[in-house]
mmCIF file of C-alpha atoms in Angstrom:
data_model
loop_
_atom_site.group_PDB
_atom_site.id
_atom_site.type_symbol
_atom_site.label_atom_id
_atom_site.label_comp_id
_atom_site.label_asym_id
_atom_site.label_seq_id
_atom_site.Cartn_x
_atom_site.Cartn_y
_atom_site.Cartn_z
ATOM 1 C CA MET X 1 103.683 267.746 68.821
ATOM 2 C CA VAL X 2 107.212 268.488 67.722
ATOM 3 C CA LEU X 3 110.069 267.511 70.018
ATOM 4 C CA GLU X 4 112.332 270.559 70.158
ATOM 5 C CA ALA X 5 115.267 272.067 71.981
ATOM 6 C CA THR X 6 115.048 275.860 71.825
ATOM 7 C CA MET X 7 117.524 278.627 72.687
ATOM 8 C CA ILE X 8 116.105 282.134 73.135
ATOM 9 C CA CYS X 9 118.499 285.041 72.515
ATOM 10 C CA ILE X 10 117.536 288.157 74.498
ATOM 11 C CA ASP X 11 118.490 291.719 73.538
ATOM 12 C CA ASN X 12 119.449 293.511 76.770
ATOM 13 C CA SER X 13 121.295 296.445 75.207
ATOM 14 C CA GLU X 14 120.860 300.141 76.112
ATOM 15 C CA TRP X 15 118.138 300.430 73.488
ATOM 16 C CA MET X 16 115.845 298.300 75.672
ATOM 17 C CA ARG X 17 115.259 301.249 78.001
ATOM 18 C CA ASN X 18 113.011 302.969 75.466
ATOM 19 C CA GLY X 19 109.304 303.191 76.288
ATOM 20 C CA ASP X 20 107.832 302.873 72.794
ATOM 21 C CA TYR X 21 106.634 299.399 73.789
ATOM 22 C CA SER X 22 104.615 299.252 76.981
ATOM 23 C CA PRO X 23 105.894 299.423 79.642
ATOM 24 C CA SER X 24 109.368 299.319 78.087
ATOM 25 C CA ARG X 25 111.134 297.409 75.360
ATOM 26 C CA PHE X 26 112.872 295.160 77.835
ATOM 27 C CA GLN X 27 109.736 294.434 79.904
ATOM 28 C CA ALA X 28 107.679 293.738 76.777
ATOM 29 C CA GLN X 29 110.427 291.404 75.585
ATOM 30 C CA ALA X 30 110.551 289.619 78.971
ATOM 31 C CA GLU X 31 106.793 288.991 78.934
ATOM 32 C CA ALA X 32 106.994 287.534 75.439
ATOM 33 C CA VAL X 33 109.921 285.296 76.453
ATOM 34 C CA ASN X 34 108.008 283.966 79.469
ATOM 35 C CA LEU X 35 105.018 283.203 77.292
ATOM 36 C CA ILE X 36 107.133 281.385 74.696
ATOM 37 C CA CYS X 37 108.863 279.314 77.375
ATOM 38 C CA GLY X 38 105.517 278.242 78.817
ATOM 39 C CA ALA X 39 104.210 277.355 75.358
ATOM 40 C CA LYS X 40 107.259 275.249 74.517
ATOM 41 C CA THR X 41 107.371 273.258 77.756
ATOM 42 C CA GLN X 42 103.616 272.622 77.902
ATOM 43 C CA SER X 43 103.226 271.558 74.283
ATOM 44 C CA ASN X 44 105.541 268.595 74.867
ATOM 45 C CA PRO X 45 106.858 267.409 78.262
ATOM 46 C CA GLU X 46 110.201 266.517 76.674
ATOM 47 C CA ASN X 47 110.788 269.937 75.137
ATOM 48 C CA THR X 48 113.655 271.955 76.551
ATOM 49 C CA VAL X 49 114.305 275.687 76.518
ATOM 50 C CA GLY X 50 117.468 277.695 77.210
ATOM 51 C CA ILE X 51 118.103 281.441 77.493
ATOM 52 C CA LEU X 52 121.119 283.691 76.796
ATOM 53 C CA THR X 53 121.753 287.419 76.625
ATOM 54 C CA MET X 54 123.519 289.121 73.669
ATOM 55 C CA ALA X 55 124.619 292.447 75.236
ATOM 56 C CA GLY X 56 126.511 293.700 78.246
ATOM 57 C CA LYS X 57 130.041 292.475 78.835
ATOM 58 C CA GLY X 58 129.462 289.649 76.371
ATOM 59 C CA VAL X 59 127.208 286.760 75.488
ATOM 60 C CA ARG X 60 126.008 285.108 78.672
ATOM 61 C CA VAL X 61 124.123 281.815 78.896
ATOM 62 C CA LEU X 62 121.517 282.161 81.652
ATOM 63 C CA ALA X 63 120.068 278.642 81.327
ATOM 64 C CA THR X 64 121.059 275.703 79.176
ATOM 65 C CA PRO X 65 118.180 273.783 77.534
ATOM 66 C CA THR X 66 115.962 272.415 80.303
ATOM 67 C CA SER X 67 112.347 271.420 80.841
ATOM 68 C CA ASP X 68 112.196 273.099 84.266
ATOM 69 C CA LEU X 69 109.961 276.100 83.600
ATOM 70 C CA GLY X 70 110.602 277.545 87.042
ATOM 71 C CA LYS X 71 114.332 277.637 86.420
ATOM 72 C CA ILE X 72 113.803 279.310 83.070
ATOM 73 C CA LEU X 73 111.534 282.021 84.450
ATOM 74 C CA ALA X 74 113.773 282.649 87.459
ATOM 75 C CA CYS X 75 116.796 283.490 85.316
ATOM 76 C CA MET X 76 114.866 286.366 83.707
ATOM 77 C CA HIS X 77 114.802 288.377 86.936
ATOM 78 C CA GLY X 78 117.509 290.874 87.759
ATOM 79 C CA LEU X 79 119.032 291.130 84.273
ATOM 80 C CA GLU X 80 121.289 294.095 83.672
ATOM 81 C CA ILE X 81 120.698 296.394 80.721
ATOM 82 C CA GLY X 82 123.615 297.998 78.921
ATOM 83 C CA GLY X 83 126.106 297.796 76.099
ATOM 84 C CA GLU X 84 125.553 296.839 72.471
ATOM 85 C CA MET X 85 123.946 293.716 71.050
ATOM 86 C CA ASN X 86 126.255 291.151 69.398
ATOM 87 C CA ILE X 87 123.812 289.137 67.322
ATOM 88 C CA THR X 88 126.411 286.996 65.509
ATOM 89 C CA ALA X 89 128.098 285.848 68.725
ATOM 90 C CA GLY X 90 124.698 285.208 70.348
ATOM 91 C CA ILE X 91 123.512 282.972 67.489
ATOM 92 C CA GLN X 92 126.784 281.020 67.423
ATOM 93 C CA VAL X 93 126.722 280.396 71.201
ATOM 94 C CA ALA X 94 123.059 279.318 70.953
ATOM 95 C CA GLN X 95 123.973 276.835 68.213
ATOM 96 C CA LEU X 96 126.771 275.450 70.370
ATOM 97 C CA ALA X 97 124.391 275.026 73.325
ATOM 98 C CA LEU X 98 121.901 273.150 71.119
ATOM 99 C CA LYS X 99 124.661 270.934 69.784
ATOM 100 C CA HIS X 100 125.347 269.675 73.310
ATOM 101 C CA ARG X 101 121.679 268.944 74.109
ATOM 102 C CA GLN X 102 121.078 265.674 75.970
ATOM 103 C CA ASN X 103 118.326 264.332 73.713
ATOM 104 C CA LYS X 104 119.688 264.157 70.173
ATOM 105 C CA ASN X 105 116.210 263.402 68.806
ATOM 106 C CA GLN X 106 115.093 266.952 69.561
ATOM 107 C CA GLN X 107 114.890 269.382 66.677
ATOM 108 C CA GLN X 108 117.002 272.537 67.079
ATOM 109 C CA ARG X 109 115.532 276.020 67.059
ATOM 110 C CA ILE X 110 116.819 279.476 67.913
ATOM 111 C CA ILE X 111 114.515 282.427 68.684
ATOM 112 C CA VAL X 112 116.228 285.835 68.410
ATOM 113 C CA PHE X 113 114.768 289.095 69.764
ATOM 114 C CA VAL X 114 116.297 292.048 67.932
ATOM 115 C CA GLY X 115 115.340 295.473 69.318
ATOM 116 C CA SER X 116 118.481 297.485 68.560
ATOM 117 C CA PRO X 117 120.509 298.322 65.433
ATOM 118 C CA ILE X 118 122.719 295.651 63.823
ATOM 119 C CA LYS X 119 126.333 296.652 63.211
ATOM 120 C CA TYR X 120 127.261 293.648 61.068
ATOM 121 C CA ASP X 121 127.019 293.451 57.287
ATOM 122 C CA LYS X 122 124.498 291.367 55.435
ATOM 123 C CA LYS X 123 127.167 288.908 54.200
ATOM 124 C CA VAL X 124 128.241 288.073 57.762
ATOM 125 C CA LEU X 125 124.679 287.267 58.672
ATOM 126 C CA GLU X 126 124.245 285.157 55.526
ATOM 127 C CA THR X 127 127.364 283.151 56.419
ATOM 128 C CA ILE X 128 125.977 282.418 59.876
ATOM 129 C CA GLY X 129 122.616 281.464 58.337
ATOM 130 C CA LYS X 130 124.228 278.925 56.015
ATOM 131 C CA LYS X 131 126.057 277.376 58.942
ATOM 132 C CA LEU X 132 122.780 277.017 60.813
ATOM 133 C CA LYS X 133 121.118 275.411 57.815
ATOM 134 C CA LYS X 134 124.007 272.957 57.464
ATOM 135 C CA ASN X 135 123.482 271.851 61.082
ATOM 136 C CA SER X 136 119.672 271.600 60.695
ATOM 137 C CA VAL X 137 118.982 274.514 63.002
ATOM 138 C CA SER X 138 115.840 276.581 62.445
ATOM 139 C CA ILE X 139 115.555 280.222 63.486
ATOM 140 C CA ASP X 140 112.677 282.563 64.391
ATOM 141 C CA ILE X 141 113.441 286.293 64.357
ATOM 142 C CA VAL X 142 111.393 288.879 66.278
ATOM 143 C CA ASP X 143 112.162 292.341 64.871
ATOM 144 C CA PHE X 144 110.980 295.263 66.988
ATOM 145 C CA GLY X 145 112.282 298.690 67.964
ATOM 146 C CA GLU X 146 114.771 300.507 65.700
ATOM 147 C CA GLU X 147 114.285 300.342 61.917
ATOM 148 C CA ASP X 148 117.328 302.382 60.873
ATOM 149 C CA ASP X 149 120.484 301.317 59.023
ATOM 150 C CA GLY X 150 118.667 298.640 57.007
ATOM 151 C CA LYS X 151 118.016 296.291 59.927
ATOM 152 C CA PRO X 152 114.956 294.622 58.329
ATOM 153 C CA GLU X 153 116.925 293.859 55.121
ATOM 154 C CA LYS X 154 119.783 292.294 57.084
ATOM 155 C CA LEU X 155 117.393 290.118 59.053
ATOM 156 C CA GLU X 156 115.599 289.041 55.859
ATOM 157 C CA ALA X 157 118.939 287.987 54.367
ATOM 158 C CA LEU X 158 119.716 285.951 57.502
ATOM 159 C CA LEU X 159 116.323 284.248 57.246
ATOM 160 C CA ALA X 160 116.739 283.470 53.550
ATOM 161 C CA SER X 161 120.105 281.821 54.132
ATOM 162 C CA VAL X 162 118.889 279.580 56.946
ATOM 163 C CA ASN X 163 115.347 278.822 55.844
ATOM 164 C CA ASN X 164 114.607 275.240 54.811
ATOM 165 C CA ASN X 165 111.063 274.180 53.878
ATOM 166 C CA ASP X 166 109.632 277.241 55.658
ATOM 167 C CA SER X 167 110.897 276.010 59.017
ATOM 168 C CA SER X 168 112.203 279.508 59.909
ATOM 169 C CA HIS X 169 110.215 282.728 60.325
ATOM 170 C CA ILE X 170 110.550 286.446 60.903
ATOM 171 C CA VAL X 171 108.032 288.728 62.604
ATOM 172 C CA HIS X 172 108.164 292.529 62.409
ATOM 173 C CA VAL X 173 106.378 294.172 65.350
ATOM 174 C CA PRO X 174 105.951 297.942 65.021
ATOM 175 C CA PRO X 175 105.432 300.135 68.072
ATOM 176 C CA GLY X 176 101.832 300.538 69.139
ATOM 177 C CA PRO X 177 99.290 300.153 71.919
ATOM 178 C CA ASN X 178 99.354 296.346 71.743
ATOM 179 C CA ALA X 179 101.785 294.403 73.899
ATOM 180 C CA LEU X 180 104.598 292.551 72.163
ATOM 181 C CA SER X 181 103.337 289.203 73.463
ATOM 182 C CA ASP X 182 99.797 289.865 72.167
ATOM 183 C CA VAL X 183 101.141 290.400 68.667
ATOM 184 C CA LEU X 184 103.344 287.291 68.746
ATOM 185 C CA ILE X 185 100.490 284.956 69.751
ATOM 186 C CA SER X 186 99.011 284.924 66.255
ATOM 187 C CA THR X 187 102.356 284.628 64.482
ATOM 188 C CA PRO X 188 104.216 281.483 63.324
ATOM 189 C CA VAL X 189 106.508 281.814 66.331
ATOM 190 C CA PHE X 190 103.649 280.243 68.325
ATOM 191 C CA THR X 191 101.316 278.611 65.836
ATOM 192 C CA ASP X 192 103.443 276.996 63.127
ATOM 193 C CA ASP X 193 105.838 274.081 63.368
ATOM 194 C CA GLY X 194 105.626 272.881 59.790
ATOM 195 C CA ASP X 195 102.888 270.390 60.687
ATOM 196 C CA GLY X 196 99.938 272.721 61.067
ATOM 197 C CA GLY X 197 100.431 274.129 64.532
ATOM 198 C CA ARG X 198 102.965 274.256 67.306
ATOM 199 C CA GLY X 199 103.157 275.446 70.855
ATOM 200 C CA PHE X 200 100.751 276.244 73.601
ATOM 201 C CA ALA X 201 98.462 278.237 71.332
ATOM 202 C CA ALA X 202 97.892 275.216 69.108
ATOM 203 C CA VAL X 203 97.089 273.046 72.100
ATOM 204 C CA GLY X 204 94.854 275.461 73.993
ATOM 205 C CA SER X 205 92.961 277.040 71.096
ATOM 206 C CA SER X 206 91.132 276.058 67.949
ATOM 207 C CA ALA X 207 89.692 277.755 64.897
ATOM 208 C CA SER X 208 86.361 278.251 66.658
ATOM 209 C CA GLY X 209 87.887 279.892 69.774
ATOM 210 C CA PHE X 210 89.574 279.088 73.054
ATOM 211 C CA ASP X 211 88.585 276.415 75.573
ATOM 212 C CA PHE X 212 86.705 277.780 78.590
ATOM 213 C CA GLY X 213 86.634 281.205 76.915
ATOM 214 C CA VAL X 214 90.198 281.964 78.089
ATOM 215 C CA ASP X 215 93.179 282.541 75.843
ATOM 216 C CA PRO X 216 95.924 280.337 77.351
ATOM 217 C CA ASN X 217 98.620 282.461 75.747
ATOM 218 C CA LEU X 218 97.437 285.555 77.569
ATOM 219 C CA ASP X 219 96.737 283.852 80.923
ATOM 220 C CA PRO X 220 98.357 280.411 80.950
ATOM 221 C CA GLU X 221 97.903 279.963 84.706
ATOM 222 C CA LEU X 222 94.135 280.501 84.534
ATOM 223 C CA ALA X 223 93.804 278.237 81.516
ATOM 224 C CA LEU X 224 95.789 275.503 83.272
ATOM 225 C CA ALA X 225 93.683 275.861 86.423
ATOM 226 C CA LEU X 226 90.481 275.568 84.384
ATOM 227 C CA ARG X 227 91.778 272.507 82.573
ATOM 228 C CA VAL X 228 92.791 270.808 85.841
ATOM 229 C CA SER X 229 89.403 271.641 87.355
ATOM 230 C CA MET X 230 87.641 270.128 84.359
ATOM 231 C CA GLU X 231 89.716 266.945 84.598
ATOM 232 C CA GLU X 232 88.962 266.618 88.323
ATOM 233 C CA GLU X 233 85.246 267.088 87.699
ATOM 234 C CA ARG X 234 85.288 264.480 84.936
ATOM 235 C CA ALA X 235 87.132 262.031 87.222
ATOM 236 C CA ARG X 236 84.615 262.698 90.003
ATOM 237 C CA GLN X 237 81.671 262.049 87.697
ATOM 238 C CA GLU X 238 83.234 258.840 86.409
ATOM 239 C CA ALA X 239 83.856 257.652 89.968
ATOM 240 C CA ALA X 240 80.250 258.444 90.946
ATOM 241 C CA ALA X 241 78.908 256.563 87.914
ATOM 242 C CA LYS X 242 81.123 253.576 88.690
ATOM 243 C CA ARG X 243 80.006 253.576 92.332
ATOM 244 C CA ALA X 244 76.337 253.702 91.291
ATOM 245 C CA ALA X 245 76.866 250.792 88.893
ATOM 246 C CA GLU X 246 78.540 248.745 91.627
ATOM 247 C CA GLU X 247 75.699 249.456 94.055
ATOM 248 C CA ALA X 248 73.116 248.451 91.457
ATOM 249 C CA GLY X 249 75.036 245.242 90.774
ATOM 250 C CA GLY X 250 75.277 244.578 94.507
ATOM 251 C CA GLN X 251 71.498 244.927 94.925
ATOM 252 C CA ASP X 252 70.858 242.488 92.080
ATOM 253 C CA LYS X 253 73.205 240.000 93.680
ATOM 254 C CA GLY X 254 71.676 240.657 97.121
ATOM 255 C CA GLU X 255 68.271 239.254 96.022
ATOM 256 C CA GLU X 256 69.707 235.878 95.125
ATOM 257 C CA PRO X 257 71.578 235.404 98.395
ATOM 258 C CA SER X 258 68.329 236.120 100.275
ATOM 259 C CA SER X 259 66.678 233.064 98.733
ATOM 260 C CA ASN X 260 69.838 231.108 99.361
ATOM 261 C CA ALA X 261 69.713 232.233 102.981
ATOM 262 C CA GLU X 262 66.139 230.944 103.275
ATOM 263 C CA ASP X 263 67.208 227.603 101.826
ATOM 264 C CA ALA X 264 70.095 227.487 104.265
ATOM 265 C CA THR X 265 67.702 228.223 107.139
ATOM 266 C CA MET X 266 65.369 225.429 106.053
ATOM 267 C CA SER X 267 68.352 223.130 105.784
ATOM 268 C CA ASP X 268 69.392 224.049 109.306
ATOM 269 C CA VAL X 269 65.880 223.310 110.534
ATOM 270 C CA ASN X 270 65.845 219.963 108.738
ATOM 271 C CA VAL X 271 69.260 219.108 110.132
ATOM 272 C CA SER X 272 68.419 220.208 113.663
ATOM 273 C CA ALA X 273 65.170 218.232 113.705
ATOM 274 C CA PRO X 274 66.892 214.835 113.253
ATOM 275 C CA GLU X 275 69.417 215.859 115.865
ATOM 276 C CA GLU X 276 66.631 216.622 118.334
ATOM 277 C CA ASN X 277 64.928 213.348 117.461
ATOM 278 C CA LYS X 278 68.207 211.583 118.011
ATOM 279 C CA LYS X 279 68.577 213.197 121.424
ATOM 280 C CA ILE X 280 65.041 212.157 122.350
ATOM 281 C CA THR X 281 65.702 208.600 121.151
ATOM 282 C CA ASP X 282 68.955 208.435 123.117
ATOM 283 C CA SER X 283 67.212 209.638 126.270
ATOM 284 C CA ALA X 284 64.438 207.098 125.705
ATOM 285 C CA ILE X 285 67.022 204.337 125.305
ATOM 286 C CA ASP X 286 68.743 205.445 128.501
ATOM 287 C CA GLY X 287 65.377 205.434 130.260
ATOM 288 C CA ASP X 288 64.622 201.944 128.967
ATOM 289 C CA GLU X 289 67.987 200.693 130.173
ATOM 290 C CA ASN X 290 67.387 202.149 133.617
ATOM 291 C CA ALA X 291 63.922 200.632 133.679
ATOM 292 C CA LEU X 292 65.290 197.219 132.686
ATOM 293 C CA LEU X 293 67.965 197.516 135.342
ATOM 294 C CA LYS X 294 65.369 198.319 137.979
ATOM 295 C CA GLN X 295 63.169 195.466 136.778
ATOM 296 C CA ALA X 296 66.067 193.001 136.939
ATOM 297 C CA LEU X 297 66.924 194.152 140.440
ATOM 298 C CA THR X 298 63.307 193.835 141.537
ATOM 299 C CA MET X 299 62.999 190.339 140.065
ATOM 300 C CA SER X 300 66.206 189.259 141.722
ATOM 301 C CA MET X 301 65.048 190.550 145.087
ATOM 302 C CA ASN X 302 61.424 189.363 144.808
ATOM 303 C CA ILE X 303 61.712 186.343 147.097
ATOM 304 C CA SER X 304 58.067 185.557 147.695
ATOM 305 C CA GLY X 305 56.974 186.073 144.076
ATOM 306 C CA SER X 306 53.659 187.482 145.226
ATOM 307 C CA GLY X 307 54.585 191.065 146.065
ATOM 308 C CA ARG X 308 57.293 193.416 147.263
ATOM 309 C CA SER X 309 58.392 193.177 150.852
ATOM 310 C CA GLY X 310 59.843 195.874 153.074
ATOM 311 C CA GLY X 311 63.320 195.000 151.756
ATOM 312 C CA ASP X 312 62.104 195.478 148.186
ATOM 313 C CA ALA X 313 60.766 198.900 149.029
ATOM 314 C CA GLU X 314 64.036 199.840 150.652
ATOM 315 C CA MET X 315 65.950 198.648 147.576
ATOM 316 C CA LEU X 316 63.753 200.658 145.238
ATOM 317 C CA GLU X 317 64.339 203.722 147.347
ATOM 318 C CA ALA X 318 68.089 203.196 147.317
ATOM 319 C CA THR X 319 70.347 205.197 145.062
ATOM 320 C CA GLY X 320 71.591 204.049 141.646
ATOM 321 C CA GLU X 321 74.884 202.996 143.192
ATOM 322 C CA ASP X 322 73.106 200.715 145.721
ATOM 323 C CA GLN X 323 71.050 199.172 142.917
ATOM 324 C CA GLU X 324 74.143 198.344 140.920
ATOM 325 C CA LEU X 325 75.762 196.821 144.038
ATOM 326 C CA ALA X 326 72.679 194.703 144.673
ATOM 327 C CA LEU X 327 72.669 193.449 141.091
ATOM 328 C CA ALA X 328 76.375 192.653 141.258
ATOM 329 C CA LEU X 329 75.715 190.838 144.542
ATOM 330 C CA GLN X 330 72.994 188.730 142.992
ATOM 331 C CA LEU X 331 75.121 187.812 139.964
ATOM 332 C CA SER X 332 78.199 186.970 142.024
ATOM 333 C CA MET X 333 76.102 184.832 144.331
ATOM 334 C CA GLN X 334 74.673 182.862 141.431
ATOM 335 C CA GLU X 335 78.141 182.270 139.984
ATOM 336 C CA SER X 336 79.609 181.101 143.269
ATOM 337 C CA THR X 337 76.789 178.692 144.191
ATOM 338 C CA GLY X 338 75.805 177.545 140.697
ATOM 339 C CA GLY X 339 72.320 179.094 141.232
ATOM 340 C CA PRO X 340 69.928 178.627 144.193
ATOM 341 C CA SER X 341 67.871 175.490 144.131
ATOM 342 C CA SER X 342 65.048 176.939 146.128
ATOM 343 C CA GLN X 343 63.863 180.111 147.813
ATOM 344 C CA SER X 344 64.877 178.870 151.255
ATOM 345 C CA GLU X 345 68.502 178.342 150.225
ATOM 346 C CA GLU X 346 68.515 181.782 148.647
ATOM 347 C CA ASN X 347 67.168 183.339 151.834
ATOM 348 C CA LYS X 348 69.809 181.594 153.888
ATOM 349 C CA LEU X 349 72.593 182.846 151.677
ATOM 350 C CA LEU X 350 71.249 186.380 151.705
ATOM 351 C CA GLY X 351 70.784 186.263 155.430
ATOM 352 C CA ASP X 352 74.347 185.133 156.091
ATOM 353 C CA GLN X 353 75.943 188.508 156.678
ATOM 354 C CA ALA X 354 79.466 187.152 157.052
ATOM 355 C CA TYR X 355 79.208 185.232 153.798
ATOM 356 C CA MET X 356 77.863 188.276 151.945
ATOM 357 C CA SER X 357 80.617 190.495 153.365
ATOM 358 C CA SER X 358 83.270 188.063 152.147
ATOM 359 C CA VAL X 359 81.667 187.944 148.693
ATOM 360 C CA LEU X 360 81.464 191.721 148.447
ATOM 361 C CA ALA X 361 85.059 192.140 149.629
ATOM 362 C CA SER X 362 86.194 189.958 146.719
ATOM 363 C CA LEU X 363 84.568 192.332 144.228
ATOM 364 C CA PRO X 364 86.832 195.075 142.814
ATOM 365 C CA GLY X 365 86.011 198.598 143.929
ATOM 366 C CA VAL X 366 83.612 197.573 146.746
ATOM 367 C CA ASP X 367 84.181 198.977 150.233
ATOM 368 C CA THR X 368 82.712 196.680 152.883
ATOM 369 C CA ASN X 369 82.942 199.461 155.449
ATOM 370 C CA ASP X 370 80.530 201.647 153.460
ATOM 371 C CA PRO X 371 77.553 202.506 155.759
ATOM 372 C CA ALA X 372 75.115 202.115 152.875
ATOM 373 C CA LEU X 373 76.445 198.613 152.182
ATOM 374 C CA LYS X 374 76.160 197.662 155.840
ATOM 375 C CA ASP X 375 72.563 198.880 155.941
ATOM 376 C CA LEU X 376 71.806 196.868 152.817
ATOM 377 C CA LEU X 377 73.254 193.668 154.317
ATOM 378 C CA ALA X 378 71.337 194.253 157.510
ATOM 379 C CA SER X 379 68.062 194.672 155.620
ATOM 380 C CA LEU X 380 68.742 191.476 153.658
ATOM 381 C CA GLU X 381 69.376 189.581 156.888
ATOM 382 C CA ASN X 382 66.120 190.852 158.410
ATOM 383 C CA GLN X 383 64.229 190.000 155.263
ATOM 384 C CA SER X 384 65.686 186.476 155.239
ATOM 385 C CA GLU X 385 64.705 185.920 158.842
ATOM 386 C CA ASN X 386 61.166 187.152 158.239
ATOM 387 C CA GLN X 387 60.720 184.897 155.234
ATOM 388 C CA SER X 388 62.097 181.913 157.151
ATOM 389 C CA GLU X 389 59.659 182.490 159.959
ATOM 390 C CA SER X 390 56.732 182.839 157.583
ATOM 391 C CA GLN X 391 57.655 179.596 155.788
ATOM 392 C CA GLN X 392 58.039 177.750 159.077
ATOM 393 C CA LYS X 393 54.654 178.981 160.271
ATOM 394 C CA LYS X 394 53.073 177.965 157.014
ATOM 395 C CA SER X 395 54.520 174.456 157.215
ATOM 396 C CA GLU X 396 53.172 174.053 160.717
ATOM 397 C CA ASP X 397 49.667 175.087 159.695
ATOM 398 C CA GLU X 398 49.494 172.653 156.753
ATOM 399 C CA PRO X 399 48.191 169.140 157.610
ATOM 400 C CA PRO X 400 50.513 166.270 156.928
ATOM 401 C CA ASN X 401 49.893 164.305 153.707
ATOM 402 C CA GLU X 402 48.765 160.709 154.188
ATOM 403 C CA ASN X 403 49.786 158.127 151.663
ATOM 404 C CA LYS X 404 47.057 155.768 150.652
#
């Protein structure tokens, strides 16, 4: 696509009121200008188009070269018709506007619509053409309307003086039933840029026909809408295909995590089983310790050695705190006395309530005023008295030993 800056010179003289071109010369010209502007701006986003009028009070620039199609089309509304066309001044002003274009890489082109007689001589037009050629400006001439006073010959001379490597063209459009824009579509003004095709027609059409069955030069808005719709549908289909591929990939990956989940579950079971076993072992150890503690307490309180007395039963029924106190009592008693030498001495010590109270008071954290402790001391005293009486009775019943 060629990068161009184009100035379109419009003939708005009194001759444009004629109706030999439907609906009028001026309206037919305006439709063709709109179509050319759309073709230029859509063929390359960096193309610019400007518009000026050649009749009326003088040459008037309606829009300097711009890529804003809306601005270009808006300046075509409300144009006044009148006066005579000044083609030489129009071409020179168009060249000046192209010279001050912002992008110097753009090629320069002038499109001139000539629908009224030309009052200048052929030599004047040739001089202007040579100046355009010197500044590398191409020109396209659209000849329609009046054919008197040798207008076609003058325009051919202008084209010959400016033409360089067939970069400039002229199109003669006679009056007829066809619209001016319909005739221009198939001409080099639309389809030739020196590289085998230029403009919207080259983009939207091919040798075999038009895309979507719509000629974009006749209805550019419909062609653009169809193209946008096709692009959206293609994007939607690509998104759907991508989504389906991702879902298929996700299902393939989902099968592997399921087996991994089963392995993780088995691992959790294997880990939880040792933990449960550990809990059971810990509880068994705690039970064994409690059993050993009870056994030690029972052994320490088993005075007769043949069975449990009433005091033993009361001690077994006591709470865990009483059992610990009894064990501490037994240990402290053994430390203070160096260990009982016989069961009678042990019974005496246990039966001495004052002595036991003093021993317990010396222990840290023991409250001698605790009712449970008092009951325990009382039971020990009773037990000691009962055992003393039983031993005394037994000694009385035994016969004395005689030494031989």
